[in-house]
Amino acid sequence: MSDLVTGDAVVLGLRPARLPSRALAFVLDLVVYFTGYMIISFGLVLATASLDDAARAAVTIASFILVLVGVPIAVETLSHGRSLGKLACGLRVVREDGGPIRFRHALVRGAMGVVELLATFGCVACIASLVSERGRRLGDVFGGTLVIRERVPGARVMPVPAPPPWLAGRFTGLDLSAVPDGLWLAIRQYLTRMNQLDPTVGASMAAKLADELVARTGAPAPAGVPAAAFLMAVVHERQSRDAARAFGAAAAPGAAYAAAPAAAPVPYAGQAGQAGQYAPSMPVMPAVPPAATAAAPVAPVAPARVAPAQPPATGFAPPA
């Protein structure tokens, strides 16, 4: 992998293409372009049969330059560095800073390709690619480009274990701006692989990473918190802040947790137990409110009798 650094001090993990894959892509492109050149040349021969020899030679040279030089330049410019051969082999031409190429980059590559690919049958390009650390030919050197591999096996990303629930929300006020990316990467790699390590070695690594994280944040670690749990909680807090900045406060994973009252922090020096380790402790459980007293039973109430309704008076007297 090539560690290219951009102007913003960002390291790009690009994988430069080597000579075998580049040679295969060039052969595929050459077959396509040469087939097109033969078809066009056959049509031009029929169309210029009535012209003299000088005119036919001029047309032949023009078609050669157009098909074998101009077309590759246009293809790389319009496809941003992916010709048919490179597309089949999973390659792409990019700038040295990792960005897409433009017309001037493709023009320099095409002009140098006439000399080092067509005129010398690829001998100069092979030698330059073997000598270069990143497999670049002369057209890449003068054009400021690089051929990289796009289809690479993706690494399996292991999720960071979630912190204990009783630690959620306890580090909302922690200043994480001074923690470098290298330390975050080391902590993440430890947390995703701590179950594969020896317990003694894992505890020592956790204590070392926790000490360095405390030194970077400038705040002492809470007393009685295991080192691994402390690292999980701080990483979870960082992920919550990143999610809040990207999607809003409602999308943060720790927004649903209420901030628990934290114990008074003490400077981490490892007084309890061995030096360099956190003393484990049980989380403090909230007090259970006393059960409510049972109410006295209520006597049942008998339903009230309802008198039948009297028929309305009509003035008619029944016979005796």
PDB file of C-alpha atoms in Angstrom:
ATOM      1  CA  MET A   1       0.000   0.000   0.000  1.00  0.00           C
ATOM      2  CA  SER A   2       1.255   3.475  -0.876  1.00  0.00           C
ATOM      3  CA  ASP A   3       1.085   6.087   1.909  1.00  0.00           C
ATOM      4  CA  LEU A   4       0.413   9.194  -0.164  1.00  0.00           C
ATOM      5  CA  VAL A   5      -0.026  12.440   1.790  1.00  0.00           C
ATOM      6  CA  THR A   6      -2.306  15.163   0.422  1.00  0.00           C
ATOM      7  CA  GLY A   7      -1.972  18.900   0.953  1.00  0.00           C
ATOM      8  CA  ASP A   8      -4.332  18.634   3.931  1.00  0.00           C
ATOM      9  CA  ALA A   9      -1.967  16.136   5.634  1.00  0.00           C
ATOM     10  CA  VAL A  10      -4.346  13.239   4.935  1.00  0.00           C
ATOM     11  CA  VAL A  11      -2.688   9.880   4.337  1.00  0.00           C
ATOM     12  CA  LEU A  12      -4.159   8.028   1.364  1.00  0.00           C
ATOM     13  CA  GLY A  13      -3.970   4.245   1.469  1.00  0.00           C
ATOM     14  CA  LEU A  14      -3.751   3.633  -2.289  1.00  0.00           C
ATOM     15  CA  ARG A  15      -2.644   0.352  -3.824  1.00  0.00           C
ATOM     16  CA  PRO A  16      -0.444   1.003  -6.899  1.00  0.00           C
ATOM     17  CA  ALA A  17      -0.868  -1.390  -9.798  1.00  0.00           C
ATOM     18  CA  ARG A  18       2.130  -3.504 -10.717  1.00  0.00           C
ATOM     19  CA  LEU A  19       3.584  -4.416 -14.089  1.00  0.00           C
ATOM     20  CA  PRO A  20       1.645  -7.674 -14.796  1.00  0.00           C
ATOM     21  CA  SER A  21      -1.808  -6.130 -14.329  1.00  0.00           C
ATOM     22  CA  ARG A  22      -0.842  -2.976 -16.229  1.00  0.00           C
ATOM     23  CA  ALA A  23       0.594  -5.010 -19.098  1.00  0.00           C
ATOM     24  CA  LEU A  24      -2.600  -7.066 -19.348  1.00  0.00           C
ATOM     25  CA  ALA A  25      -4.729  -3.913 -19.390  1.00  0.00           C
ATOM     26  CA  PHE A  26      -2.530  -2.385 -22.114  1.00  0.00           C
ATOM     27  CA  VAL A  27      -2.783  -5.519 -24.258  1.00  0.00           C
ATOM     28  CA  LEU A  28      -6.594  -5.478 -23.995  1.00  0.00           C
ATOM     29  CA  ASP A  29      -6.697  -1.778 -24.906  1.00  0.00           C
ATOM     30  CA  LEU A  30      -4.293  -2.329 -27.794  1.00  0.00           C
ATOM     31  CA  VAL A  31      -6.434  -5.134 -29.225  1.00  0.00           C
ATOM     32  CA  VAL A  32      -9.537  -2.930 -29.129  1.00  0.00           C
ATOM     33  CA  TYR A  33      -7.795   0.125 -30.616  1.00  0.00           C
ATOM     34  CA  PHE A  34      -5.978  -1.882 -33.292  1.00  0.00           C
ATOM     35  CA  THR A  35      -9.223  -3.587 -34.341  1.00  0.00           C
ATOM     36  CA  GLY A  36     -10.878  -0.190 -34.680  1.00  0.00           C
ATOM     37  CA  TYR A  37      -7.871   1.123 -36.582  1.00  0.00           C
ATOM     38  CA  MET A  38      -8.024  -1.748 -39.081  1.00  0.00           C
ATOM     39  CA  ILE A  39     -11.738  -1.206 -39.698  1.00  0.00           C
ATOM     40  CA  ILE A  40     -11.260   2.531 -40.202  1.00  0.00           C
ATOM     41  CA  SER A  41      -8.218   1.974 -42.432  1.00  0.00           C
ATOM     42  CA  PHE A  42     -10.164  -0.436 -44.640  1.00  0.00           C
ATOM     43  CA  GLY A  43     -12.933   2.121 -45.047  1.00  0.00           C
ATOM     44  CA  LEU A  44     -10.439   4.890 -45.808  1.00  0.00           C
ATOM     45  CA  VAL A  45      -8.717   2.778 -48.458  1.00  0.00           C
ATOM     46  CA  LEU A  46     -12.019   2.351 -50.272  1.00  0.00           C
ATOM     47  CA  ALA A  47     -12.870   6.031 -49.842  1.00  0.00           C
ATOM     48  CA  THR A  48      -9.481   7.344 -51.016  1.00  0.00           C
ATOM     49  CA  ALA A  49      -8.942   4.999 -53.966  1.00  0.00           C
ATOM     50  CA  SER A  50      -9.174   7.894 -56.393  1.00  0.00           C
ATOM     51  CA  LEU A  51      -6.526  10.005 -54.576  1.00  0.00           C
ATOM     52  CA  ASP A  52      -2.820  10.006 -55.258  1.00  0.00           C
ATOM     53  CA  ASP A  53      -0.213   8.253 -53.096  1.00  0.00           C
ATOM     54  CA  ALA A  54       0.701  11.340 -51.065  1.00  0.00           C
ATOM     55  CA  ALA A  55      -2.890  11.997 -50.113  1.00  0.00           C
ATOM     56  CA  ARG A  56      -3.458   8.363 -49.129  1.00  0.00           C
ATOM     57  CA  ALA A  57      -0.289   8.409 -46.984  1.00  0.00           C
ATOM     58  CA  ALA A  58      -1.448  11.585 -45.239  1.00  0.00           C
ATOM     59  CA  VAL A  59      -4.851  10.060 -44.520  1.00  0.00           C
ATOM     60  CA  THR A  60      -3.210   6.886 -43.200  1.00  0.00           C
ATOM     61  CA  ILE A  61      -0.945   8.813 -40.822  1.00  0.00           C
ATOM     62  CA  ALA A  62      -3.838  10.980 -39.639  1.00  0.00           C
ATOM     63  CA  SER A  63      -6.009   7.941 -38.929  1.00  0.00           C
ATOM     64  CA  PHE A  64      -3.131   6.271 -37.063  1.00  0.00           C
ATOM     65  CA  ILE A  65      -2.613   9.287 -34.802  1.00  0.00           C
ATOM     66  CA  LEU A  66      -6.349   9.732 -34.305  1.00  0.00           C
ATOM     67  CA  VAL A  67      -7.174   6.137 -33.399  1.00  0.00           C
ATOM     68  CA  LEU A  68      -4.063   4.990 -31.514  1.00  0.00           C
ATOM     69  CA  VAL A  69      -3.218   8.305 -29.803  1.00  0.00           C
ATOM     70  CA  GLY A  70      -6.246  10.606 -29.777  1.00  0.00           C
ATOM     71  CA  VAL A  71      -8.854   7.997 -28.851  1.00  0.00           C
ATOM     72  CA  PRO A  72      -6.971   6.718 -25.745  1.00  0.00           C
ATOM     73  CA  ILE A  73      -6.529  10.305 -24.556  1.00  0.00           C
ATOM     74  CA  ALA A  74     -10.233  11.024 -25.014  1.00  0.00           C
ATOM     75  CA  VAL A  75     -11.255   7.775 -23.316  1.00  0.00           C
ATOM     76  CA  GLU A  76      -9.064   8.396 -20.248  1.00  0.00           C
ATOM     77  CA  THR A  77     -10.299  11.987 -20.013  1.00  0.00           C
ATOM     78  CA  LEU A  78     -14.001  11.183 -20.273  1.00  0.00           C
ATOM     79  CA  SER A  79     -13.867   8.060 -18.090  1.00  0.00           C
ATOM     80  CA  HIS A  80     -11.567   9.667 -15.475  1.00  0.00           C
ATOM     81  CA  GLY A  81      -8.759   7.190 -16.040  1.00  0.00           C
ATOM     82  CA  ARG A  82     -10.654   3.976 -16.783  1.00  0.00           C
ATOM     83  CA  SER A  83     -10.170   2.551 -20.272  1.00  0.00           C
ATOM     84  CA  LEU A  84     -11.675  -0.770 -21.331  1.00  0.00           C
ATOM     85  CA  GLY A  85      -8.564  -2.728 -20.391  1.00  0.00           C
ATOM     86  CA  LYS A  86      -8.221  -0.985 -17.019  1.00  0.00           C
ATOM     87  CA  LEU A  87     -11.924  -1.498 -16.354  1.00  0.00           C
ATOM     88  CA  ALA A  88     -11.549  -5.228 -17.010  1.00  0.00           C
ATOM     89  CA  CYS A  89      -8.477  -5.480 -14.750  1.00  0.00           C
ATOM     90  CA  GLY A  90      -9.875  -3.258 -11.970  1.00  0.00           C
ATOM     91  CA  LEU A  91      -7.393  -0.402 -12.488  1.00  0.00           C
ATOM     92  CA  ARG A  92      -7.730   3.360 -12.633  1.00  0.00           C
ATOM     93  CA  VAL A  93      -5.434   6.291 -13.424  1.00  0.00           C
ATOM     94  CA  VAL A  94      -5.496   8.994 -10.725  1.00  0.00           C
ATOM     95  CA  ARG A  95      -3.438  12.030  -9.837  1.00  0.00           C
ATOM     96  CA  GLU A  96      -0.657  11.756  -7.298  1.00  0.00           C
ATOM     97  CA  ASP A  97      -2.963  13.225  -4.657  1.00  0.00           C
ATOM     98  CA  GLY A  98      -5.629  10.605  -5.398  1.00  0.00           C
ATOM     99  CA  GLY A  99      -7.960  12.865  -7.415  1.00  0.00           C
ATOM    100  CA  PRO A 100      -9.360  12.173 -10.907  1.00  0.00           C
ATOM    101  CA  ILE A 101      -7.198  13.023 -13.900  1.00  0.00           C
ATOM    102  CA  ARG A 102      -7.974  15.749 -16.428  1.00  0.00           C
ATOM    103  CA  PHE A 103      -7.204  16.347 -20.083  1.00  0.00           C
ATOM    104  CA  ARG A 104      -3.659  17.573 -19.514  1.00  0.00           C
ATOM    105  CA  HIS A 105      -2.765  14.446 -17.536  1.00  0.00           C
ATOM    106  CA  ALA A 106      -4.193  12.174 -20.233  1.00  0.00           C
ATOM    107  CA  LEU A 107      -2.437  14.228 -22.948  1.00  0.00           C
ATOM    108  CA  VAL A 108       0.984  13.835 -21.341  1.00  0.00           C
ATOM    109  CA  ARG A 109       0.417  10.125 -20.786  1.00  0.00           C
ATOM    110  CA  GLY A 110      -0.706   9.635 -24.389  1.00  0.00           C
ATOM    111  CA  ALA A 111       2.176  11.622 -25.871  1.00  0.00           C
ATOM    112  CA  MET A 112       4.757   9.715 -23.829  1.00  0.00           C
ATOM    113  CA  GLY A 113       2.986   6.456 -24.624  1.00  0.00           C
ATOM    114  CA  VAL A 114       3.811   6.880 -28.305  1.00  0.00           C
ATOM    115  CA  VAL A 115       7.517   6.741 -27.447  1.00  0.00           C
ATOM    116  CA  GLU A 116       7.657   4.243 -24.579  1.00  0.00           C
ATOM    117  CA  LEU A 117       4.806   1.939 -25.678  1.00  0.00           C
ATOM    118  CA  LEU A 118       4.343   2.044 -29.452  1.00  0.00           C
ATOM    119  CA  ALA A 119       7.788   3.037 -30.731  1.00  0.00           C
ATOM    120  CA  THR A 120       9.768   0.714 -28.441  1.00  0.00           C
ATOM    121  CA  PHE A 121       7.085  -2.005 -28.150  1.00  0.00           C
ATOM    122  CA  GLY A 122       6.715  -1.322 -24.420  1.00  0.00           C
ATOM    123  CA  CYS A 123      10.358  -1.979 -23.476  1.00  0.00           C
ATOM    124  CA  VAL A 124      10.951   1.490 -22.022  1.00  0.00           C
ATOM    125  CA  ALA A 125       7.673   1.367 -20.099  1.00  0.00           C
ATOM    126  CA  CYS A 126       8.504  -2.055 -18.616  1.00  0.00           C
ATOM    127  CA  ILE A 127      11.939  -0.917 -17.453  1.00  0.00           C
ATOM    128  CA  ALA A 128      10.552   2.296 -15.924  1.00  0.00           C
ATOM    129  CA  SER A 129       7.767   0.401 -14.173  1.00  0.00           C
ATOM    130  CA  LEU A 130      10.194  -2.130 -12.714  1.00  0.00           C
ATOM    131  CA  VAL A 131      12.545   0.574 -11.466  1.00  0.00           C
ATOM    132  CA  SER A 132       9.789   2.760  -9.971  1.00  0.00           C
ATOM    133  CA  GLU A 133       8.742   2.024  -6.406  1.00  0.00           C
ATOM    134  CA  ARG A 134       5.090   2.558  -7.284  1.00  0.00           C
ATOM    135  CA  GLY A 135       5.243   0.949 -10.732  1.00  0.00           C
ATOM    136  CA  ARG A 136       4.990   4.195 -12.715  1.00  0.00           C
ATOM    137  CA  ARG A 137       6.112   4.573 -16.310  1.00  0.00           C
ATOM    138  CA  LEU A 138       7.537   7.759 -17.819  1.00  0.00           C
ATOM    139  CA  GLY A 139       4.098   9.047 -18.793  1.00  0.00           C
ATOM    140  CA  ASP A 140       3.011   8.808 -15.155  1.00  0.00           C
ATOM    141  CA  VAL A 141       6.163  10.546 -13.919  1.00  0.00           C
ATOM    142  CA  PHE A 142       5.862  13.505 -16.319  1.00  0.00           C
ATOM    143  CA  GLY A 143       2.078  13.695 -16.030  1.00  0.00           C
ATOM    144  CA  GLY A 144       1.933  13.434 -12.233  1.00  0.00           C
ATOM    145  CA  THR A 145      -0.335  10.380 -12.299  1.00  0.00           C
ATOM    146  CA  LEU A 146      -0.506   6.946 -10.726  1.00  0.00           C
ATOM    147  CA  VAL A 147      -2.271   3.738 -11.745  1.00  0.00           C
ATOM    148  CA  ILE A 148      -3.990   2.125  -8.759  1.00  0.00           C
ATOM    149  CA  ARG A 149      -5.986  -1.020  -8.109  1.00  0.00           C
ATOM    150  CA  GLU A 150      -9.656  -0.430  -7.344  1.00  0.00           C
ATOM    151  CA  ARG A 151     -10.877  -3.982  -6.818  1.00  0.00           C
ATOM    152  CA  VAL A 152      -9.109  -4.998  -3.631  1.00  0.00           C
ATOM    153  CA  PRO A 153     -10.397  -7.434  -0.983  1.00  0.00           C
ATOM    154  CA  GLY A 154     -12.240  -5.464   1.653  1.00  0.00           C
ATOM    155  CA  ALA A 155     -11.100  -5.883   5.225  1.00  0.00           C
ATOM    156  CA  ARG A 156     -13.686  -7.020   7.728  1.00  0.00           C
ATOM    157  CA  VAL A 157     -14.445  -4.188  10.123  1.00  0.00           C
ATOM    158  CA  MET A 158     -15.148  -5.418  13.655  1.00  0.00           C
ATOM    159  CA  PRO A 159     -17.511  -3.271  15.731  1.00  0.00           C
ATOM    160  CA  VAL A 160     -16.327  -1.763  18.980  1.00  0.00           C
ATOM    161  CA  PRO A 161     -17.990  -3.457  21.996  1.00  0.00           C
ATOM    162  CA  ALA A 162     -20.632  -1.374  23.716  1.00  0.00           C
ATOM    163  CA  PRO A 163     -19.753   0.011  27.160  1.00  0.00           C
ATOM    164  CA  PRO A 164     -21.602  -1.110  30.289  1.00  0.00           C
ATOM    165  CA  PRO A 165     -24.985   0.627  30.684  1.00  0.00           C
ATOM    166  CA  TRP A 166     -23.966   2.191  33.988  1.00  0.00           C
ATOM    167  CA  LEU A 167     -21.176   4.108  32.178  1.00  0.00           C
ATOM    168  CA  ALA A 168     -23.391   5.612  29.469  1.00  0.00           C
ATOM    169  CA  GLY A 169     -23.401   9.399  29.594  1.00  0.00           C
ATOM    170  CA  ARG A 170     -20.658   9.760  32.231  1.00  0.00           C
ATOM    171  CA  PHE A 171     -18.110  11.318  29.847  1.00  0.00           C
ATOM    172  CA  THR A 172     -20.252  13.904  28.057  1.00  0.00           C
ATOM    173  CA  GLY A 173     -18.075  16.766  29.318  1.00  0.00           C
ATOM    174  CA  LEU A 174     -14.732  15.152  28.471  1.00  0.00           C
ATOM    175  CA  ASP A 175     -12.479  17.158  26.127  1.00  0.00           C
ATOM    176  CA  LEU A 176     -11.375  14.832  23.311  1.00  0.00           C
ATOM    177  CA  SER A 177      -9.868  17.421  20.980  1.00  0.00           C
ATOM    178  CA  ALA A 178      -6.269  16.669  22.002  1.00  0.00           C
ATOM    179  CA  VAL A 179      -6.495  12.918  21.399  1.00  0.00           C
ATOM    180  CA  PRO A 180      -4.593  12.073  18.175  1.00  0.00           C
ATOM    181  CA  ASP A 181      -5.960   9.774  15.498  1.00  0.00           C
ATOM    182  CA  GLY A 182      -3.182   7.269  16.115  1.00  0.00           C
ATOM    183  CA  LEU A 183      -4.311   6.759  19.700  1.00  0.00           C
ATOM    184  CA  TRP A 184      -7.946   6.347  18.598  1.00  0.00           C
ATOM    185  CA  LEU A 185      -6.841   3.716  16.094  1.00  0.00           C
ATOM    186  CA  ALA A 186      -4.799   1.857  18.739  1.00  0.00           C
ATOM    187  CA  ILE A 187      -7.735   1.880  21.164  1.00  0.00           C
ATOM    188  CA  ARG A 188     -10.135   0.658  18.500  1.00  0.00           C
ATOM    189  CA  GLN A 189      -7.799  -2.148  17.461  1.00  0.00           C
ATOM    190  CA  TYR A 190      -7.419  -3.236  21.073  1.00  0.00           C
ATOM    191  CA  LEU A 191     -11.161  -3.204  21.778  1.00  0.00           C
ATOM    192  CA  THR A 192     -11.990  -5.233  18.667  1.00  0.00           C
ATOM    193  CA  ARG A 193      -9.336  -7.859  19.468  1.00  0.00           C
ATOM    194  CA  MET A 194      -9.180  -7.912  23.249  1.00  0.00           C
ATOM    195  CA  ASN A 195     -11.031 -11.243  23.422  1.00  0.00           C
ATOM    196  CA  GLN A 196      -8.254 -12.838  21.347  1.00  0.00           C
ATOM    197  CA  LEU A 197      -5.451 -11.681  23.660  1.00  0.00           C
ATOM    198  CA  ASP A 198      -4.032 -13.278  26.745  1.00  0.00           C
ATOM    199  CA  PRO A 199      -5.840 -11.869  29.825  1.00  0.00           C
ATOM    200  CA  THR A 200      -2.616 -10.620  31.423  1.00  0.00           C
ATOM    201  CA  VAL A 201      -1.348  -9.025  28.216  1.00  0.00           C
ATOM    202  CA  GLY A 202      -4.780  -7.553  27.471  1.00  0.00           C
ATOM    203  CA  ALA A 203      -5.053  -5.997  30.941  1.00  0.00           C
ATOM    204  CA  SER A 204      -1.592  -4.470  30.606  1.00  0.00           C
ATOM    205  CA  MET A 205      -2.412  -3.009  27.173  1.00  0.00           C
ATOM    206  CA  ALA A 206      -5.715  -1.620  28.419  1.00  0.00           C
ATOM    207  CA  ALA A 207      -4.057   0.076  31.389  1.00  0.00           C
ATOM    208  CA  LYS A 208      -1.374   1.572  29.135  1.00  0.00           C
ATOM    209  CA  LEU A 209      -3.906   2.910  26.640  1.00  0.00           C
ATOM    210  CA  ALA A 210      -6.078   4.266  29.458  1.00  0.00           C
ATOM    211  CA  ASP A 211      -3.099   6.089  31.000  1.00  0.00           C
ATOM    212  CA  GLU A 212      -2.252   7.678  27.643  1.00  0.00           C
ATOM    213  CA  LEU A 213      -5.884   8.661  27.069  1.00  0.00           C
ATOM    214  CA  VAL A 214      -6.081  10.259  30.536  1.00  0.00           C
ATOM    215  CA  ALA A 215      -2.874  12.191  29.798  1.00  0.00           C
ATOM    216  CA  ARG A 216      -4.321  13.470  26.512  1.00  0.00           C
ATOM    217  CA  THR A 217      -7.707  14.493  27.891  1.00  0.00           C
ATOM    218  CA  GLY A 218      -6.285  16.122  31.020  1.00  0.00           C
ATOM    219  CA  ALA A 219      -9.056  14.692  33.217  1.00  0.00           C
ATOM    220  CA  PRO A 220      -8.484  11.885  35.739  1.00  0.00           C
ATOM    221  CA  ALA A 221     -10.288   8.628  35.230  1.00  0.00           C
ATOM    222  CA  PRO A 222     -13.179   7.775  37.584  1.00  0.00           C
ATOM    223  CA  ALA A 223     -12.232   5.593  40.505  1.00  0.00           C
ATOM    224  CA  GLY A 224     -13.095   1.928  40.351  1.00  0.00           C
ATOM    225  CA  VAL A 225     -13.708   1.778  36.588  1.00  0.00           C
ATOM    226  CA  PRO A 226     -11.960  -1.067  34.722  1.00  0.00           C
ATOM    227  CA  ALA A 227      -9.545   0.072  32.040  1.00  0.00           C
ATOM    228  CA  ALA A 228     -11.330  -1.747  29.190  1.00  0.00           C
ATOM    229  CA  ALA A 229     -14.729  -0.354  30.244  1.00  0.00           C
ATOM    230  CA  PHE A 230     -13.232   3.142  30.464  1.00  0.00           C
ATOM    231  CA  LEU A 231     -11.914   2.855  26.909  1.00  0.00           C
ATOM    232  CA  MET A 232     -15.256   1.529  25.623  1.00  0.00           C
ATOM    233  CA  ALA A 233     -17.154   4.405  27.221  1.00  0.00           C
ATOM    234  CA  VAL A 234     -14.822   7.094  25.846  1.00  0.00           C
ATOM    235  CA  VAL A 235     -14.912   5.611  22.318  1.00  0.00           C
ATOM    236  CA  HIS A 236     -18.710   5.409  22.565  1.00  0.00           C
ATOM    237  CA  GLU A 237     -18.806   9.078  23.583  1.00  0.00           C
ATOM    238  CA  ARG A 238     -16.667  10.037  20.583  1.00  0.00           C
ATOM    239  CA  GLN A 239     -18.935   8.083  18.227  1.00  0.00           C
ATOM    240  CA  SER A 240     -21.964   9.779  19.778  1.00  0.00           C
ATOM    241  CA  ARG A 241     -20.481  13.208  19.153  1.00  0.00           C
ATOM    242  CA  ASP A 242     -19.584  12.341  15.557  1.00  0.00           C
ATOM    243  CA  ALA A 243     -23.134  11.091  14.958  1.00  0.00           C
ATOM    244  CA  ALA A 244     -24.575  14.235  16.555  1.00  0.00           C
ATOM    245  CA  ARG A 245     -22.491  16.462  14.275  1.00  0.00           C
ATOM    246  CA  ALA A 246     -23.401  14.460  11.178  1.00  0.00           C
ATOM    247  CA  PHE A 247     -27.084  13.695  11.749  1.00  0.00           C
ATOM    248  CA  GLY A 248     -28.184  15.917  14.607  1.00  0.00           C
ATOM    249  CA  ALA A 249     -28.474  15.393  18.329  1.00  0.00           C
ATOM    250  CA  ALA A 250     -31.441  13.024  17.963  1.00  0.00           C
ATOM    251  CA  ALA A 251     -29.350  10.514  16.010  1.00  0.00           C
ATOM    252  CA  ALA A 252     -26.581  10.268  18.585  1.00  0.00           C
ATOM    253  CA  PRO A 253     -26.448   6.773  20.105  1.00  0.00           C
ATOM    254  CA  GLY A 254     -26.054   8.093  23.645  1.00  0.00           C
ATOM    255  CA  ALA A 255     -28.836  10.669  23.478  1.00  0.00           C
ATOM    256  CA  ALA A 256     -31.392   8.306  25.012  1.00  0.00           C
ATOM    257  CA  TYR A 257     -29.330   7.701  28.136  1.00  0.00           C
ATOM    258  CA  ALA A 258     -29.654  10.016  31.074  1.00  0.00           C
ATOM    259  CA  ALA A 259     -26.434  11.234  32.573  1.00  0.00           C
ATOM    260  CA  ALA A 260     -25.818   9.321  35.792  1.00  0.00           C
ATOM    261  CA  PRO A 261     -24.196  11.136  38.725  1.00  0.00           C
ATOM    262  CA  ALA A 262     -20.494  10.375  38.525  1.00  0.00           C
ATOM    263  CA  ALA A 263     -18.407   9.550  41.523  1.00  0.00           C
ATOM    264  CA  ALA A 264     -15.698  11.953  42.572  1.00  0.00           C
ATOM    265  CA  PRO A 265     -12.762  11.292  40.210  1.00  0.00           C
ATOM    266  CA  VAL A 266      -9.397  10.555  41.717  1.00  0.00           C
ATOM    267  CA  PRO A 267      -6.044  10.660  39.943  1.00  0.00           C
ATOM    268  CA  TYR A 268      -5.227   7.307  38.412  1.00  0.00           C
ATOM    269  CA  ALA A 269      -2.111   5.922  40.032  1.00  0.00           C
ATOM    270  CA  GLY A 270      -3.123   2.339  40.701  1.00  0.00           C
ATOM    271  CA  GLN A 271      -3.082   2.437  44.531  1.00  0.00           C
ATOM    272  CA  ALA A 272      -5.634  -0.346  44.764  1.00  0.00           C
ATOM    273  CA  GLY A 273      -4.051  -3.535  43.494  1.00  0.00           C
ATOM    274  CA  GLN A 274      -1.032  -3.636  41.213  1.00  0.00           C
ATOM    275  CA  ALA A 275       0.418  -0.508  39.714  1.00  0.00           C
ATOM    276  CA  GLY A 276      -0.894   0.341  36.272  1.00  0.00           C
ATOM    277  CA  GLN A 277      -4.282  -1.405  36.635  1.00  0.00           C
ATOM    278  CA  TYR A 278      -7.768  -0.242  37.491  1.00  0.00           C
ATOM    279  CA  ALA A 279      -9.455  -1.790  40.517  1.00  0.00           C
ATOM    280  CA  PRO A 280     -12.737  -3.340  39.393  1.00  0.00           C
ATOM    281  CA  SER A 281     -15.854  -2.501  41.333  1.00  0.00           C
ATOM    282  CA  MET A 282     -19.548  -3.229  41.127  1.00  0.00           C
ATOM    283  CA  PRO A 283     -21.848  -0.500  39.809  1.00  0.00           C
ATOM    284  CA  VAL A 284     -23.940   1.342  42.365  1.00  0.00           C
ATOM    285  CA  MET A 285     -27.556   0.309  42.013  1.00  0.00           C
ATOM    286  CA  PRO A 286     -30.265   2.942  42.528  1.00  0.00           C
ATOM    287  CA  ALA A 287     -32.278   2.797  45.732  1.00  0.00           C
ATOM    288  CA  VAL A 288     -35.585   0.985  45.489  1.00  0.00           C
ATOM    289  CA  PRO A 289     -38.524   3.093  46.759  1.00  0.00           C
ATOM    290  CA  PRO A 290     -40.537   1.491  49.641  1.00  0.00           C
ATOM    291  CA  ALA A 291     -43.538  -0.481  48.598  1.00  0.00           C
ATOM    292  CA  ALA A 292     -46.838   1.265  48.974  1.00  0.00           C
ATOM    293  CA  THR A 293     -49.083   0.075  51.855  1.00  0.00           C
ATOM    294  CA  ALA A 294     -52.158  -1.897  50.906  1.00  0.00           C
ATOM    295  CA  ALA A 295     -55.418   0.029  51.134  1.00  0.00           C
ATOM    296  CA  ALA A 296     -58.287  -1.141  53.436  1.00  0.00           C
ATOM    297  CA  PRO A 297     -60.990  -3.199  51.732  1.00  0.00           C
ATOM    298  CA  VAL A 298     -64.111  -1.286  50.784  1.00  0.00           C
ATOM    299  CA  ALA A 299     -67.534  -2.785  51.589  1.00  0.00           C
ATOM    300  CA  PRO A 300     -69.672  -3.504  48.553  1.00  0.00           C
ATOM    301  CA  VAL A 301     -72.593  -1.160  47.962  1.00  0.00           C
ATOM    302  CA  ALA A 302     -76.005  -2.719  47.245  1.00  0.00           C
ATOM    303  CA  PRO A 303     -77.637  -1.475  44.078  1.00  0.00           C
ATOM    304  CA  ALA A 304     -80.607   0.889  44.613  1.00  0.00           C
ATOM    305  CA  ARG A 305     -84.090  -0.306  43.616  1.00  0.00           C
ATOM    306  CA  VAL A 306     -85.766   1.606  40.868  1.00  0.00           C
ATOM    307  CA  ALA A 307     -89.555   1.976  41.024  1.00  0.00           C
ATOM    308  CA  PRO A 308     -91.437   0.945  37.857  1.00  0.00           C
ATOM    309  CA  ALA A 309     -92.589   3.793  35.697  1.00  0.00           C
ATOM    310  CA  GLN A 310     -96.322   4.789  36.013  1.00  0.00           C
ATOM    311  CA  PRO A 311     -98.338   4.931  32.777  1.00  0.00           C
ATOM    312  CA  PRO A 312     -99.463   8.398  31.836  1.00  0.00           C
ATOM    313  CA  ALA A 313    -103.049   9.479  32.700  1.00  0.00           C
ATOM    314  CA  THR A 314    -105.498   9.311  29.722  1.00  0.00           C
ATOM    315  CA  GLY A 315    -108.925   9.973  31.477  1.00  0.00           C
ATOM    316  CA  PHE A 316    -110.301   6.502  30.677  1.00  0.00           C
ATOM    317  CA  ALA A 317    -111.813   4.546  33.627  1.00  0.00           C
ATOM    318  CA  PRO A 318    -111.860   0.754  33.273  1.00  0.00           C
ATOM    319  CA  PRO A 319    -115.187  -1.048  33.931  1.00  0.00           C
ATOM    320  CA  ALA A 320    -115.829  -2.460  37.412  1.00  0.00           C
TER     321      ALA A 320
END
